[in-house]
Amino acid sequence: MNLQESQFVSVRVPAEAEFVDIVRLTLYGIASKWGFSYEEIEDMKVAVAEACNNAVLHAYEGMEKGFVEVKFEMNDGGIRITVKDEGSSFDYAHKEAKAESLHNKDLSEINAGGLGIFMMQALMDDVEVHTNAGTEVILTKFLQRNEELA
Ligand SMILES: Nc1ncnc2c1ncn2[C@@H]1O[C@H](COP(=O)(O)OP(=O)(O)OP(=O)(O)O)[C@@H](O)[C@H]1O
Ligand SMILES: [Mg+2]
């Protein structure tokens, strides 16, 4: 496999928990070929798994289970991973507003759960969430090039 800039790989799996591993394995294969460190790959694996788990748990609630499509796009600056489902959407702006208000709260006041999106933000360089038809989470990680070794 010889990855080149602007090429992409896409994996489409049923929105079931047991398929999330397939996505993580694919991420591992691609990110290591593209030059990410072990630590960076581990961080991305957690973030991508959180996005997939959200699609598995929340997207198709009360309806027939659909799919999750994960697209890995390589570019010179790094990798862009899009996790997409066609389930029911949610009010992301509202969740963000809630997140800001978390800062003034004691940890014990914050309910368990509801941490997946924060984790993605902490582990990736950029996170975008689009909620039109279903949900699309775009996770970006920049490649730290070591100029001295180049
Ligand atoms: N793909 C999705 N489809 C529909 N709703 C979603 C999706 N992703 C997130 N949500 C909504 O946003 C909320 C926040 O997601 P987040 O991952 O931050 O927390 P959580 O999944 O509730 O808990 P945790 O991830 O900590 O187990 C979810 O509870 C759900 O209501
Ligand atoms: Mg979650």
XYZ file of N, CA, C and O and ligand atoms in Angstrom:
632
model
N 0.861 -1.204 0.000
C 0.000 0.000 0.000
C 0.884 1.235 0.000
O 1.740 1.386 0.854
N 0.706 2.059 -0.985
C 1.503 3.275 -1.075
C 0.563 4.473 -1.130
O 0.109 4.884 -2.189
N 0.235 4.992 0.038
C -0.737 6.080 0.111
C -0.175 7.357 -0.473
O 0.977 7.691 -0.256
N -1.033 8.058 -1.184
C -0.623 9.348 -1.726
C -1.605 10.409 -1.320
O -2.768 10.115 -1.023
N -1.124 11.640 -1.368
C -1.969 12.763 -0.979
C -3.241 12.792 -1.818
O -3.209 12.472 -3.004
N -4.341 13.189 -1.170
C -5.671 13.315 -1.766
C -6.323 11.967 -2.101
O -7.422 11.928 -2.627
N -5.651 10.875 -1.780
C -6.333 9.588 -1.887
C -7.173 9.407 -0.639
O -6.893 9.992 0.395
N -8.194 8.590 -0.720
C -8.948 8.309 0.495
C -9.376 6.849 0.549
O -9.397 6.156 -0.462
N -9.692 6.432 1.775
C -10.177 5.075 2.016
C -11.487 5.214 2.761
O -11.605 6.052 3.662
N -12.482 4.440 2.388
C -13.764 4.541 3.060
C -14.218 3.154 3.516
O -14.082 2.180 2.783
N -14.714 3.096 4.733
C -15.184 1.829 5.299
C -16.626 2.030 5.739
O -16.920 2.966 6.484
N -17.499 1.168 5.278
C -18.908 1.290 5.644
C -19.319 0.013 6.362
O -19.201 -1.075 5.802
N -19.761 0.164 7.594
C -20.112 -1.019 8.392
C -21.511 -0.840 8.979
O -21.993 0.291 9.120
N -22.166 -1.933 9.348
C -23.439 -1.801 10.055
C -23.218 -1.058 11.369
O -22.157 -1.188 11.979
N -24.188 -0.299 11.807
C -24.069 0.469 13.061
C -24.281 -0.450 14.258
O -25.277 -0.362 14.985
N -23.349 -1.360 14.444
C -23.402 -2.334 15.542
C -22.058 -2.296 16.247
O -21.018 -2.159 15.596
N -22.083 -2.480 17.571
C -20.866 -2.335 18.378
C -19.716 -3.214 17.881
O -18.564 -2.787 17.877
N -20.042 -4.426 17.449
C -18.950 -5.341 17.086
C -18.215 -4.944 15.799
O -17.163 -5.499 15.514
N -18.724 -3.984 15.068
C -18.031 -3.552 13.852
C -17.075 -2.381 14.094
O -16.305 -2.023 13.200
N -17.128 -1.811 15.299
C -16.271 -0.646 15.580
C -14.787 -1.038 15.519
O -13.945 -0.263 15.081
N -14.489 -2.291 15.887
C -13.115 -2.795 15.802
C -12.561 -2.742 14.386
O -11.380 -2.499 14.188
N -13.413 -3.026 13.415
C -12.981 -3.010 12.013
C -12.514 -1.609 11.643
O -11.509 -1.418 10.970
N -13.257 -0.623 12.121
C -12.907 0.779 11.841
C -11.576 1.113 12.514
O -10.706 1.753 11.919
N -11.410 0.666 13.757
C -10.163 0.964 14.480
C -8.969 0.310 13.807
O -7.892 0.898 13.716
N -9.145 -0.907 13.341
C -8.042 -1.590 12.647
C -7.679 -0.860 11.358
O -6.504 -0.726 11.021
N -8.700 -0.412 10.646
C -8.445 0.321 9.406
C -7.687 1.614 9.712
O -6.702 1.940 9.043
N -8.142 2.314 10.744
C -7.460 3.551 11.143
C -5.997 3.267 11.460
O -5.096 3.976 11.018
N -5.776 2.203 12.208
C -4.398 1.870 12.587
C -3.533 1.663 11.344
O -2.436 2.215 11.222
N -4.049 0.893 10.416
C -3.287 0.604 9.195
C -2.958 1.865 8.424
O -1.814 2.084 8.011
N -3.945 2.716 8.266
C -3.754 3.919 7.454
C -2.850 4.920 8.163
O -1.901 5.444 7.571
N -3.123 5.172 9.435
C -2.381 6.228 10.150
C -0.917 5.848 10.323
O -0.043 6.716 10.284
N -0.637 4.555 10.471
C 0.774 4.189 10.619
C 1.497 4.331 9.275
O 2.618 4.796 9.224
N 0.830 3.994 8.190
C 1.432 4.200 6.863
C 1.682 5.673 6.588
O 2.604 6.037 5.866
N 0.826 6.516 7.152
C 0.928 7.939 6.843
C 1.899 8.667 7.774
O 2.058 9.869 7.694
N 2.508 7.939 8.692
C 3.601 8.506 9.489
C 3.229 9.020 10.866
O 4.032 9.709 11.503
N 2.033 8.697 11.354
C 1.675 9.131 12.704
C 2.370 8.252 13.740
O 2.629 7.075 13.492
N 2.634 8.854 14.905
C 3.291 8.111 15.978
C 2.285 7.182 16.655
O 1.062 7.348 16.521
N 2.820 6.271 17.428
C 1.982 5.335 18.175
C 0.994 6.084 19.072
O -0.200 5.761 19.112
N 1.482 7.108 19.787
C 0.617 7.867 20.701
C -0.490 8.587 19.937
O -1.643 8.617 20.366
N -0.124 9.183 18.806
C -1.127 9.889 18.001
C -2.193 8.919 17.492
O -3.389 9.242 17.475
N -1.751 7.729 17.110
C -2.702 6.731 16.595
C -3.638 6.269 17.715
O -4.850 6.127 17.509
N -3.077 6.071 18.908
C -3.915 5.666 20.046
C -4.979 6.732 20.325
O -6.146 6.421 20.554
N -4.574 8.000 20.313
C -5.527 9.096 20.536
C -6.617 9.082 19.467
O -7.813 9.226 19.766
N -6.219 8.911 18.212
C -7.198 8.907 17.118
C -8.137 7.720 17.230
O -9.325 7.841 16.931
N -7.590 6.586 17.674
C -8.438 5.390 17.815
C -9.556 5.636 18.826
O -10.706 5.256 18.599
N -9.201 6.286 19.939
C -10.221 6.570 20.962
C -11.262 7.542 20.400
O -12.473 7.338 20.558
N -10.795 8.593 19.727
C -11.726 9.602 19.195
C -12.663 8.996 18.147
O -13.883 9.221 18.179
N -12.111 8.211 17.235
C -12.923 7.609 16.172
C -13.908 6.596 16.774
O -15.072 6.526 16.371
N -13.443 5.844 17.776
C -14.334 4.869 18.418
C -15.489 5.588 19.126
O -16.633 5.122 19.089
N -15.212 6.738 19.742
C -16.283 7.511 20.389
C -17.320 7.953 19.357
O -18.525 7.875 19.602
N -16.840 8.428 18.221
C -17.768 8.872 17.165
C -18.590 7.694 16.645
O -19.808 7.808 16.439
N -17.941 6.563 16.451
C -18.662 5.365 15.977
C -19.656 4.885 17.030
O -20.796 4.526 16.694
N -19.236 4.872 18.296
C -20.135 4.433 19.355
C -21.368 5.324 19.427
O -22.468 4.839 19.713
N -21.195 6.600 19.184
C -22.357 7.491 19.170
C -23.329 7.100 18.063
O -24.544 7.103 18.270
N -22.780 6.761 16.897
C -23.651 6.332 15.792
C -24.354 5.020 16.164
O -25.545 4.848 15.897
N -23.617 4.118 16.810
C -24.189 2.822 17.208
C -25.293 3.021 18.252
O -26.377 2.427 18.151
N -25.011 3.878 19.244
C -25.925 3.987 20.392
C -27.081 4.966 20.173
O -28.187 4.740 20.655
N -26.787 6.089 19.517
C -27.785 7.167 19.479
C -28.464 7.383 18.130
O -29.601 7.841 18.093
N -27.738 7.118 17.034
C -28.241 7.571 15.733
C -29.547 6.878 15.342
O -30.464 7.519 14.833
N -29.593 5.577 15.560
C -30.738 4.824 15.030
C -31.688 4.371 16.132
O -32.330 3.328 16.024
N -31.737 5.168 17.206
C -32.635 4.841 18.317
C -34.076 4.846 17.827
O -34.521 5.811 17.204
N -34.790 3.784 18.106
C -36.200 3.728 17.740
C -36.449 3.558 16.261
O -37.560 3.750 15.781
N -35.420 3.226 15.510
C -35.632 2.941 14.082
C -34.724 1.787 13.682
O -33.891 1.330 14.478
N -34.882 1.343 12.477
C -34.066 0.226 12.015
C -32.603 0.639 11.969
O -32.278 1.743 11.517
N -31.711 -0.240 12.452
C -30.270 0.073 12.470
C -29.751 0.281 11.063
O -30.038 -0.499 10.165
N -29.024 1.333 10.881
C -28.437 1.613 9.574
C -26.944 1.335 9.579
O -26.493 0.363 10.168
N -26.176 2.213 8.969
C -24.740 1.991 8.808
C -23.950 3.171 9.386
O -24.497 4.230 9.688
N -22.671 2.954 9.520
C -21.725 4.033 9.811
C -20.703 4.001 8.689
O -20.194 2.924 8.355
N -20.438 5.136 8.113
C -19.432 5.201 7.064
C -18.285 6.066 7.554
O -18.503 7.197 7.998
N -17.091 5.526 7.502
C -15.917 6.256 7.982
C -14.968 6.441 6.807
O -14.546 5.481 6.168
N -14.672 7.710 6.540
C -13.828 8.035 5.394
C -12.520 8.625 5.901
O -12.527 9.554 6.716
N -11.414 8.075 5.448
C -10.086 8.544 5.853
C -9.467 9.263 4.660
O -9.226 8.646 3.623
N -9.221 10.553 4.809
C -8.621 11.333 3.722
C -7.240 11.814 4.142
O -7.104 12.520 5.133
N -6.252 11.433 3.369
C -4.895 11.842 3.681
C -4.554 13.119 2.930
O -4.917 13.268 1.764
N -3.864 14.015 3.597
C -3.301 15.167 2.897
C -1.967 15.507 3.533
O -1.585 14.905 4.539
N -1.287 16.453 2.915
C 0.072 16.762 3.342
C 0.121 17.163 4.818
O 1.078 16.871 5.524
N -0.942 17.823 5.263
C -0.944 18.308 6.641
C -1.324 17.253 7.663
O -1.115 17.438 8.859
N -1.927 16.146 7.220
C -2.348 15.127 8.174
C -3.459 14.260 7.639
O -3.441 13.850 6.489
N -4.445 14.012 8.504
C -5.539 13.113 8.117
C -6.871 13.715 8.567
O -6.953 14.389 9.604
N -7.882 13.485 7.750
C -9.225 13.962 8.041
C -10.132 12.740 8.030
O -10.170 12.000 7.034
N -10.805 12.513 9.147
C -11.626 11.311 9.275
C -13.079 11.734 9.443
O -13.414 12.463 10.377
N -13.930 11.306 8.527
C -15.348 11.660 8.596
C -16.158 10.450 9.016
O -16.098 9.402 8.367
N -16.890 10.584 10.106
C -17.738 9.492 10.614
C -19.187 9.915 10.385
O -19.652 10.906 10.947
N -19.874 9.163 9.550
C -21.189 9.609 9.089
C -22.252 8.542 9.323
O -22.006 7.366 9.080
N -23.408 8.975 9.813
C -24.545 8.061 9.880
C -25.753 8.752 9.271
O -25.725 9.947 9.016
N -26.797 7.991 9.030
C -28.018 8.596 8.485
C -29.172 8.400 9.452
O -30.310 8.159 9.069
N -28.861 8.485 10.732
C -29.880 8.324 11.762
C -30.560 9.637 12.085
O -30.531 10.584 11.297
N -31.137 9.684 13.282
C -31.808 10.915 13.686
C -30.746 11.887 14.212
O -29.806 11.483 14.896
N -30.890 13.126 13.877
C -29.903 14.129 14.266
C -30.141 14.602 15.686
O -31.071 14.171 16.359
N -29.309 15.502 16.145
C -29.483 16.076 17.472
C -29.050 17.525 17.432
O -28.500 17.988 16.433
N -29.307 18.239 18.514
C -29.022 19.674 18.530
C -27.605 19.914 19.050
O -27.385 20.063 20.240
N -26.657 19.918 18.122
C -25.255 20.036 18.532
C -24.964 21.402 19.164
O -24.231 21.494 20.143
N -25.554 22.454 18.632
C -25.327 23.799 19.182
C -25.746 23.841 20.651
O -25.067 24.419 21.498
N -26.854 23.194 20.944
C -27.351 23.156 22.316
C -26.359 22.419 23.222
O -26.079 22.840 24.333
N -25.813 21.306 22.715
C -24.844 20.530 23.503
C -23.608 21.375 23.776
O -23.007 21.297 24.834
N -23.194 22.167 22.775
C -22.003 23.000 22.944
C -22.226 24.045 24.022
O -21.349 24.318 24.832
N -23.404 24.626 24.021
C -23.733 25.640 25.025
C -23.669 25.009 26.415
O -23.151 25.595 27.362
N -24.161 23.793 26.505
C -24.133 23.073 27.772
C -22.675 22.826 28.190
O -22.314 22.933 29.352
N -21.835 22.520 27.198
C -20.429 22.223 27.480
C -19.742 23.431 28.105
O -18.979 23.305 29.050
N -20.039 24.610 27.583
C -19.399 25.809 28.131
C -19.784 26.015 29.583
O -18.962 26.394 30.399
N -21.033 25.734 29.883
C -21.475 25.950 31.252
C -20.887 24.920 32.210
O -20.951 25.090 33.410
N -20.298 23.867 31.660
C -19.673 22.849 32.511
C -18.458 23.405 33.251
O -18.103 22.926 34.317
N -17.830 24.417 32.673
C -16.594 24.950 33.244
C -16.771 25.478 34.666
O -15.848 25.449 35.454
N -17.967 25.964 34.968
C -18.177 26.538 36.297
C -18.620 25.501 37.309
O -18.912 25.837 38.440
N -18.696 24.271 36.871
C -19.285 23.265 37.759
C -18.233 22.370 38.398
O -17.166 22.139 37.836
N -18.593 21.858 39.535
C -17.762 20.874 40.194
C -17.916 19.545 39.454
O -18.977 19.276 38.895
N -16.869 18.750 39.464
C -16.906 17.484 38.735
C -18.081 16.603 39.182
O -18.709 15.922 38.380
N -18.382 16.652 40.479
C -19.453 15.792 40.998
C -20.839 16.216 40.508
O -21.779 15.446 40.555
N -20.933 17.465 40.022
C -22.229 17.942 39.512
C -22.483 17.480 38.085
O -23.594 17.574 37.579
N -21.415 17.047 37.416
C -21.557 16.665 36.018
C -21.968 15.204 35.940
O -21.332 14.336 36.534
N -23.030 14.964 35.236
C -23.517 13.586 35.121
C -22.536 12.724 34.357
O -21.831 13.189 33.478
N -22.522 11.450 34.715
C -21.711 10.513 33.936
C -22.300 10.438 32.537
O -23.493 10.626 32.353
N -21.472 10.140 31.577
C -21.935 10.136 30.196
C -21.845 11.533 29.630
O -21.576 12.494 30.350
N -22.043 11.616 28.343
C -21.964 12.936 27.726
C -20.544 13.446 27.599
O -20.329 14.642 27.497
N -19.572 12.542 27.610
C -18.175 12.970 27.521
C -17.530 12.659 26.168
O -16.412 13.087 25.908
N -18.240 11.907 25.341
C -17.643 11.469 24.075
C -17.168 12.620 23.209
O -16.044 12.594 22.696
N -17.996 13.628 23.063
C -17.628 14.747 22.184
C -16.470 15.549 22.786
O -15.552 15.952 22.083
N -16.458 15.710 24.106
C -15.317 16.390 24.747
C -14.025 15.626 24.503
O -12.979 16.206 24.261
N -14.129 14.302 24.612
C -12.923 13.483 24.402
C -12.401 13.667 22.990
O -11.200 13.811 22.784
N -13.306 13.659 22.023
C -12.872 13.845 20.629
C -12.148 15.178 20.496
O -11.104 15.276 19.870
N -12.706 16.219 21.137
C -12.094 17.549 21.042
C -10.723 17.569 21.708
O -9.798 18.218 21.234
N -10.587 16.830 22.807
C -9.309 16.825 23.520
C -8.243 16.038 22.756
O -7.066 16.371 22.810
N -8.671 15.008 22.027
C -7.705 14.102 21.412
C -7.339 14.466 19.978
O -6.320 14.002 19.468
N -8.185 15.275 19.330
C -7.916 15.622 17.932
C -7.526 17.099 17.839
O -7.697 17.859 18.781
N -7.029 17.532 16.686
C -6.682 18.941 16.504
C -7.904 19.764 16.123
O -7.966 20.952 16.400
N -8.871 19.129 15.462
C -10.088 19.849 15.101
C -11.257 18.876 15.034
O -11.091 17.735 14.583
N -12.421 19.327 15.513
C -13.635 18.504 15.460
C -14.772 19.370 14.924
O -15.021 20.452 15.438
N -15.409 18.887 13.872
C -16.609 19.572 13.354
C -17.757 18.579 13.435
O -17.573 17.396 13.148
N -18.937 19.077 13.788
C -20.115 18.205 13.812
C -21.189 18.832 12.930
O -21.549 19.996 13.123
N -21.644 18.098 11.947
C -22.731 18.557 11.083
C -23.936 17.671 11.338
O -23.819 16.447 11.322
N -25.071 18.288 11.573
C -26.278 17.496 11.842
C -27.390 17.940 10.890
O -28.261 18.708 11.264
N -27.297 17.455 9.670
C -28.374 17.766 8.709
C -29.246 16.539 8.545
O -30.209 16.355 9.257
N -28.872 15.684 7.602
C -29.534 14.379 7.515
C -28.621 13.412 8.248
O -27.557 13.066 7.763
N -28.964 13.031 9.443
C -28.060 12.211 10.245
C -26.957 13.081 10.832
O -27.101 14.291 10.943
N -25.856 12.448 11.166
C -24.752 13.165 11.811
C -23.467 12.890 11.063
O -23.234 11.767 10.611
N -22.658 13.942 10.935
C -21.352 13.795 10.316
C -20.346 14.440 11.264
O -20.475 15.626 11.581
N -19.406 13.650 11.747
C -18.375 14.170 12.643
C -17.061 14.156 11.867
O -16.651 13.119 11.343
N -16.411 15.313 11.778
C -15.161 15.402 11.020
C -14.009 15.636 11.988
O -13.956 16.657 12.678
N -13.131 14.646 12.054
C -12.014 14.664 13.003
C -10.718 14.892 12.224
O -10.436 14.153 11.276
N -9.965 15.908 12.629
C -8.718 16.210 11.920
C -7.525 16.079 12.859
O -7.587 16.515 14.005
N -6.476 15.467 12.361
C -5.215 15.387 13.117
C -4.097 15.826 12.186
O -3.969 15.309 11.075
N -3.295 16.781 12.675
C -2.170 17.248 11.858
C -0.972 16.346 12.071
O -0.770 15.810 13.156
N -0.203 16.229 11.024
C 1.007 15.427 11.093
C 2.135 16.318 11.587
O 2.407 17.361 10.996
N 2.762 15.925 12.697
C 3.892 16.705 13.226
C 5.136 16.236 12.498
O 5.686 15.207 12.824
N 5.552 16.988 11.521
C 6.762 16.573 10.796
C 7.993 17.028 11.567
O 8.072 18.158 12.004
N 8.920 16.123 11.713
C 10.170 16.482 12.384
C 11.153 16.998 11.322
O 11.784 16.235 10.608
N 11.245 18.328 11.246
C 12.048 18.951 10.181
C 13.510 18.533 10.281
O 14.202 18.403 9.287
N 13.992 18.340 11.504
C 15.411 18.003 11.667
C 15.757 16.666 11.043
O 16.881 16.451 10.607
N 14.760 15.779 11.018
C 15.024 14.453 10.449
C 14.805 14.440 8.942
O 15.254 13.527 8.271
N 14.119 15.438 8.444
C 13.742 15.426 7.028
C 14.958 15.613 6.107
O 15.954 16.148 6.520
N -24.368 10.163 15.829
C -25.289 10.658 16.656
N -26.614 10.565 16.357
C -27.561 11.063 17.196
N -27.280 11.689 18.362
C -25.993 11.815 18.723
C -24.929 11.322 17.894
N -23.755 11.629 18.489
C -24.066 12.253 19.633
N -25.409 12.382 19.785
C -26.087 13.055 20.910
O -25.150 13.875 21.590
C -25.054 13.461 22.953
C -23.643 13.661 23.443
O -22.768 12.726 22.881
P -21.479 12.295 23.708
O -20.735 11.253 22.950
O -20.729 13.530 24.066
O -22.063 11.681 25.049
P -22.837 10.304 25.283
O -22.713 9.441 24.067
O -24.202 10.632 25.746
O -22.033 9.659 26.482
P -20.580 8.982 26.434
O -20.043 9.170 25.058
O -19.782 9.737 27.451
O -20.818 7.574 26.777
C -25.587 12.047 22.984
O -26.116 11.707 24.237
C -26.660 12.073 21.896
O -27.854 12.639 22.406
Mg -20.843 9.066 23.197
